[in-house]
XYZ file of C-alpha atoms in Angstrom:
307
model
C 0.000 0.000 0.000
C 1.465 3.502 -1.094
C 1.260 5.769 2.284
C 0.396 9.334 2.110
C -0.678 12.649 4.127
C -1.253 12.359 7.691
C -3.529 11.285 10.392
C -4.093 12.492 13.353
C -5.694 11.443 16.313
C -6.634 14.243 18.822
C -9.667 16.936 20.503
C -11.315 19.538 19.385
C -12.311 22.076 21.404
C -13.969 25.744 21.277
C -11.432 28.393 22.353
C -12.569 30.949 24.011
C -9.693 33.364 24.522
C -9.457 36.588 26.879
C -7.126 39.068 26.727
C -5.990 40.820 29.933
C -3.287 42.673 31.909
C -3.091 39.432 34.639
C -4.861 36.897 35.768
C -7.857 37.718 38.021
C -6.788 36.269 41.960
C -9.863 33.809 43.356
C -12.405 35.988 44.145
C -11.750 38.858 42.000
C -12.904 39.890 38.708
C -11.046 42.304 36.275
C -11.932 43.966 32.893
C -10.413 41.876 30.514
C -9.076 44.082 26.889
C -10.010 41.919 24.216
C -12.204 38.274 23.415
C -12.424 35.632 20.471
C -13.752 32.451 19.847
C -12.784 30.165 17.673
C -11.620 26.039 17.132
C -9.201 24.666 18.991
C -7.840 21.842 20.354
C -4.186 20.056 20.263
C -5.160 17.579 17.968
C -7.488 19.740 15.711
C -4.836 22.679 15.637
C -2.089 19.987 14.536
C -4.493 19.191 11.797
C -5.341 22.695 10.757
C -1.818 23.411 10.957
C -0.597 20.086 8.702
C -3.345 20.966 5.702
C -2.687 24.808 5.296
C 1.489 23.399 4.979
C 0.504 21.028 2.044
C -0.571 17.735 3.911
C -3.279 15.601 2.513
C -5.111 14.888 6.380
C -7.625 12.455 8.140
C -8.589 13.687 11.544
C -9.919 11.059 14.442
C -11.775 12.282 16.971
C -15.314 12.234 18.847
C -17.463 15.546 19.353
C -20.994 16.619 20.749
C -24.212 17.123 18.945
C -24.150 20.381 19.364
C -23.261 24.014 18.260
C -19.763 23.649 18.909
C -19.289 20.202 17.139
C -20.850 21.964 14.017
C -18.116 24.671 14.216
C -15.969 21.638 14.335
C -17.188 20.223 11.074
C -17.225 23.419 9.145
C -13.930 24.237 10.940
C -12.362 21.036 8.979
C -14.619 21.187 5.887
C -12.636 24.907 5.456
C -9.382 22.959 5.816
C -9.956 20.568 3.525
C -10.118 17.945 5.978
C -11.011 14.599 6.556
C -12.758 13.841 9.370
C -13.389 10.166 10.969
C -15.166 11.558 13.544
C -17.873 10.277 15.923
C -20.823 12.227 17.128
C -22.696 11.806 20.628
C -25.523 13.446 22.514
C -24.396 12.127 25.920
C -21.475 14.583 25.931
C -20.675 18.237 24.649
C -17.793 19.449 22.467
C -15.246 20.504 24.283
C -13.927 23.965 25.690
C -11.134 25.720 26.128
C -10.098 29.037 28.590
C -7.417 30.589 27.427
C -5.817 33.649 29.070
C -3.954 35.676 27.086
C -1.784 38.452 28.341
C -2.472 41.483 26.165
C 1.227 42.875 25.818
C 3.548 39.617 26.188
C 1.395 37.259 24.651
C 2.041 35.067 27.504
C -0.923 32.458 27.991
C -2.651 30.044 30.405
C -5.639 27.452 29.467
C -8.029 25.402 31.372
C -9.485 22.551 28.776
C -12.218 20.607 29.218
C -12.152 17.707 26.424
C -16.025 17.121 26.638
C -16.850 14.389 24.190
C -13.533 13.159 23.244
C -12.878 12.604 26.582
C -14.518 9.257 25.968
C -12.050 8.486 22.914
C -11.171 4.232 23.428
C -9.022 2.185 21.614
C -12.266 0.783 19.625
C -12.740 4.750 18.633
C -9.278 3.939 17.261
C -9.744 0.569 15.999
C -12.561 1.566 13.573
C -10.275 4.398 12.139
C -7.286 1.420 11.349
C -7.537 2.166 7.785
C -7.048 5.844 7.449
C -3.664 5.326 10.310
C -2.700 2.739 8.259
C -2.879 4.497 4.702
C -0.841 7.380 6.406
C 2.628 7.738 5.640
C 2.594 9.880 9.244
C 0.695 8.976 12.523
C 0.552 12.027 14.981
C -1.412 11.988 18.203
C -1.411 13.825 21.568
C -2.691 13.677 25.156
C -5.595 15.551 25.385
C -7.812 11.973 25.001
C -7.355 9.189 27.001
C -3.699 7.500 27.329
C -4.920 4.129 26.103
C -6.718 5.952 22.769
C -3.105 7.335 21.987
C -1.259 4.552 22.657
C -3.942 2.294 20.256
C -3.026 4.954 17.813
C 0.282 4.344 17.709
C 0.421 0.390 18.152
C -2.058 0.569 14.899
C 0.704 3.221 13.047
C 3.904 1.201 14.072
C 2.256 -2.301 12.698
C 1.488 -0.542 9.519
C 4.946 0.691 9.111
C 3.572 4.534 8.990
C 5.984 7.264 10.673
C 5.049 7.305 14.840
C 4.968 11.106 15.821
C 4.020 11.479 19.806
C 3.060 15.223 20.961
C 2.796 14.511 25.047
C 0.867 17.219 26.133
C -0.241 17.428 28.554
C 2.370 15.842 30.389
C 0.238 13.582 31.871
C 1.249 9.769 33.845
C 1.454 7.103 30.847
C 3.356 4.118 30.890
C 7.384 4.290 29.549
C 6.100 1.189 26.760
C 4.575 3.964 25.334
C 7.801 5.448 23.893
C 9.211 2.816 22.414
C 6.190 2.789 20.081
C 7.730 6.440 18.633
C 9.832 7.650 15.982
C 9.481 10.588 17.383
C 8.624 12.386 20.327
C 8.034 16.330 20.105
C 7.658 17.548 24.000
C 8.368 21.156 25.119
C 11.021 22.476 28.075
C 7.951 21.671 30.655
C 6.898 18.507 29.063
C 10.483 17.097 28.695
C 11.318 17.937 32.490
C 8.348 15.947 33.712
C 9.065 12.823 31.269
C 12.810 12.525 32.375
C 13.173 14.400 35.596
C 15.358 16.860 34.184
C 15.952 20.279 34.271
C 15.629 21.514 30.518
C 16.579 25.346 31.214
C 19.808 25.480 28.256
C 20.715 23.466 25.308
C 22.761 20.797 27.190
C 19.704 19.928 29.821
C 17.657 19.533 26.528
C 20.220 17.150 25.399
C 20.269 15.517 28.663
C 16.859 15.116 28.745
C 17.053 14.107 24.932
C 19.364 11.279 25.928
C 16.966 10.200 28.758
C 14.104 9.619 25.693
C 16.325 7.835 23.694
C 16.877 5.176 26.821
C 13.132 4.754 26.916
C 13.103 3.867 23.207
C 12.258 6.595 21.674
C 13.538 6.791 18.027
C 14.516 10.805 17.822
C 13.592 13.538 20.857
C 12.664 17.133 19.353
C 12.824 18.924 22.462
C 10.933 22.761 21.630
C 12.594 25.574 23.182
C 9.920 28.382 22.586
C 11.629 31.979 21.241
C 15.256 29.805 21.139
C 13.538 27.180 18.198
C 13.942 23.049 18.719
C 16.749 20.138 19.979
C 16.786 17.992 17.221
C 18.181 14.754 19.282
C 18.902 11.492 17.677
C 21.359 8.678 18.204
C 23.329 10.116 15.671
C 23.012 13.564 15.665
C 22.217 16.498 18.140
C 21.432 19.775 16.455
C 19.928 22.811 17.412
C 16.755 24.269 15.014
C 16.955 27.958 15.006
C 13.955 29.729 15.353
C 12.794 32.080 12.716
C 11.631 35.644 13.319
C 8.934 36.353 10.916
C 7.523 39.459 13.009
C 6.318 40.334 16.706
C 5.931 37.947 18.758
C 1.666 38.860 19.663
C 0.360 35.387 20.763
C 2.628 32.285 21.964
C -0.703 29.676 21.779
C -1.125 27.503 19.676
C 2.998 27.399 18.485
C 3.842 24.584 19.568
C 1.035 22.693 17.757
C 1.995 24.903 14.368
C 5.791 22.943 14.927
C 4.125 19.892 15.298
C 1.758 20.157 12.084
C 4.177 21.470 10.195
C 7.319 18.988 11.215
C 4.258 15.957 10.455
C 3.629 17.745 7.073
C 7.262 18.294 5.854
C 8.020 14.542 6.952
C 4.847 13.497 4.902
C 6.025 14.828 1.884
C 9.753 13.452 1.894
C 11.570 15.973 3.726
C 14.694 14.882 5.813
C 14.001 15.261 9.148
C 15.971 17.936 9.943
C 14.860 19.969 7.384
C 11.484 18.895 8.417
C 12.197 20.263 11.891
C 13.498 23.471 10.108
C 9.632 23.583 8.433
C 8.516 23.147 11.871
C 9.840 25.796 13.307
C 9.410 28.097 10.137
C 5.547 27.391 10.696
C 5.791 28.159 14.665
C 7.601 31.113 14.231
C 4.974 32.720 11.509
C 2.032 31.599 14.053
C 3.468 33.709 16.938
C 2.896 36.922 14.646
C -0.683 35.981 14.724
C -3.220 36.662 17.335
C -5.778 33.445 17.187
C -4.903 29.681 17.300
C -5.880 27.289 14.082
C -6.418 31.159 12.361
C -3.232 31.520 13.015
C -1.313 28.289 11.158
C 0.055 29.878 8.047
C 0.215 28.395 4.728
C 3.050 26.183 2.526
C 3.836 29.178 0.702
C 4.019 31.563 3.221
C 6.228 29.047 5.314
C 8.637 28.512 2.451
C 9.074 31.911 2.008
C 10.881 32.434 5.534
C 13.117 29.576 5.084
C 15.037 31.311 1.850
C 15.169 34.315 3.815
């Protein structure tokens, strides 16, 4: 079977971002500066984020039947998605907080995964041809442990690319890993996985060596504003990050990398270079108040890397 495009398994959720000076303390309420809605979701963003860089994508998932499950669908439809996606009246789309600090960027988010909260491995099972057909697999953390790691059992059988986004950093079991060509974690997520500070290059590496003992096939450790570790048993190199603009909104970034390093690998890229996509894509998001709104396109991202 020829493999292409990507699949990914993941939420969706309804953003629902506020802009503001700080954080209210319990108890208080402040005027906030700005609002927006709009879809969201790790999985859902990485999706967005894959198809506007060229990827041909499936997207697994389970939402409500409700208002915010038909944003979902229109949301993807837009996108040129595909979704494999399950609909239920016993739970609602999910939500998302997300506090945005109006000069910095800076953000903080509350999500509730409604509906695909209930994603199980028989979700996953009855989406086994569309991993399968994928020349790369990406899921996330949002849904239940055992729906990811189904997801990934089903990918590494089929001989598809295994690309592991572990946020949030929530308990799983280290079998997990070994099930991943790569794993894509940030300075937070990396630290709680190995233990280790990741606060300069050489704790990423440290931490990147720490993966590699659990089995994972290459770490890429994001730094935020100083790019990506691109750690694998034979070679450690640092991804520069690309400055396509001010820096307005930091969310969502991370899931721009990860849709854009899934969409470069797709199409044939070397990894590295793939990671070099990634963090083209990241860096034009951060110029971009929004989340999904914010994933820029193949074009756009090409044009930053010959600058």
């Amino acid at each position: 079977m020829s493999k292409t495009g990507v699949a990914v398994l993941g939420i969706f959720v309804v953003d629902l971002a506020f802009r503001a000076g700080n954080m209210p303390a319990t108890g208080e309420t402040i005027a906030g500066s700005g609002f927006a809605m709009g879809p969201g979701g790790k999985g859902s963003n990485q999706a967005v984020a894959a198809a506007r860089a060229g990827a041909d994508v499936t997207f697994i998932s389970r939402i409500g039947s409700d208002a915010f499950g038909d944003l979902a669908i229109k949301t993807w439809e837009a996108e040129g998605i595909r979704p494999r996606v399950a609909r239920t009246a016993e739970a609602p789309t999910g939500a998302a907080f997300i506090y945005v600090h109006e000069t910095r960027g800076d953000n903080a988010i509350i999500v509730v995964s409604g509906a695909a909260g209930g994603l199980s491995p028989a979700d996953v099972d009855a989406a086994t041809d569309a991993i399968s057909s994928s020349r790369v697999f990406v899921t996330q953390l949002e849904q239940p442990v055992a729906a990811a790691q189904r997801g990934l059992e089903i990918a590494r059988a089929a001989g598809s690319i295994t690309l592991f986004n572990p946020a949030p950093a929530v308990a799983f079991d280290d079998s997990l890993f070994a099930l991943c060509d790569y794993v894509v974690p940030n300075e937070t997520e990396a630290e709680v996985l190995t233990g280790m500070a990741v606060s300069d290059l050489a704790g990423a590496r440290r931490a990147g060596d720490a993966l590699l003992a659990k089995g994972v096939g290459t770490a890429l450790i994001t730094l935020g504003e100083r790019g990506a570790l691109f750690h694998g048993r034979d070679r450690s190199l640092h991804v520069p990050p690309f400055a396509a603009g001010k820096v307005v909104e930091t969310a969502g970034a991370g899931d721009a990398f990860v849709g854009g390093f899934a969409a470069a690998l797709a199409g044939g890229a070397d990894p590295l270079e793939a990671a070099r996509f990634g963090s083209a894509t990241a860096g034009i998001s951060v110029t971009r108040a929004g989340t999904a709104p914010a994933m820029p396109r193949r074009a756009e991202i090409e044009a930053l890397l010959k600058e």
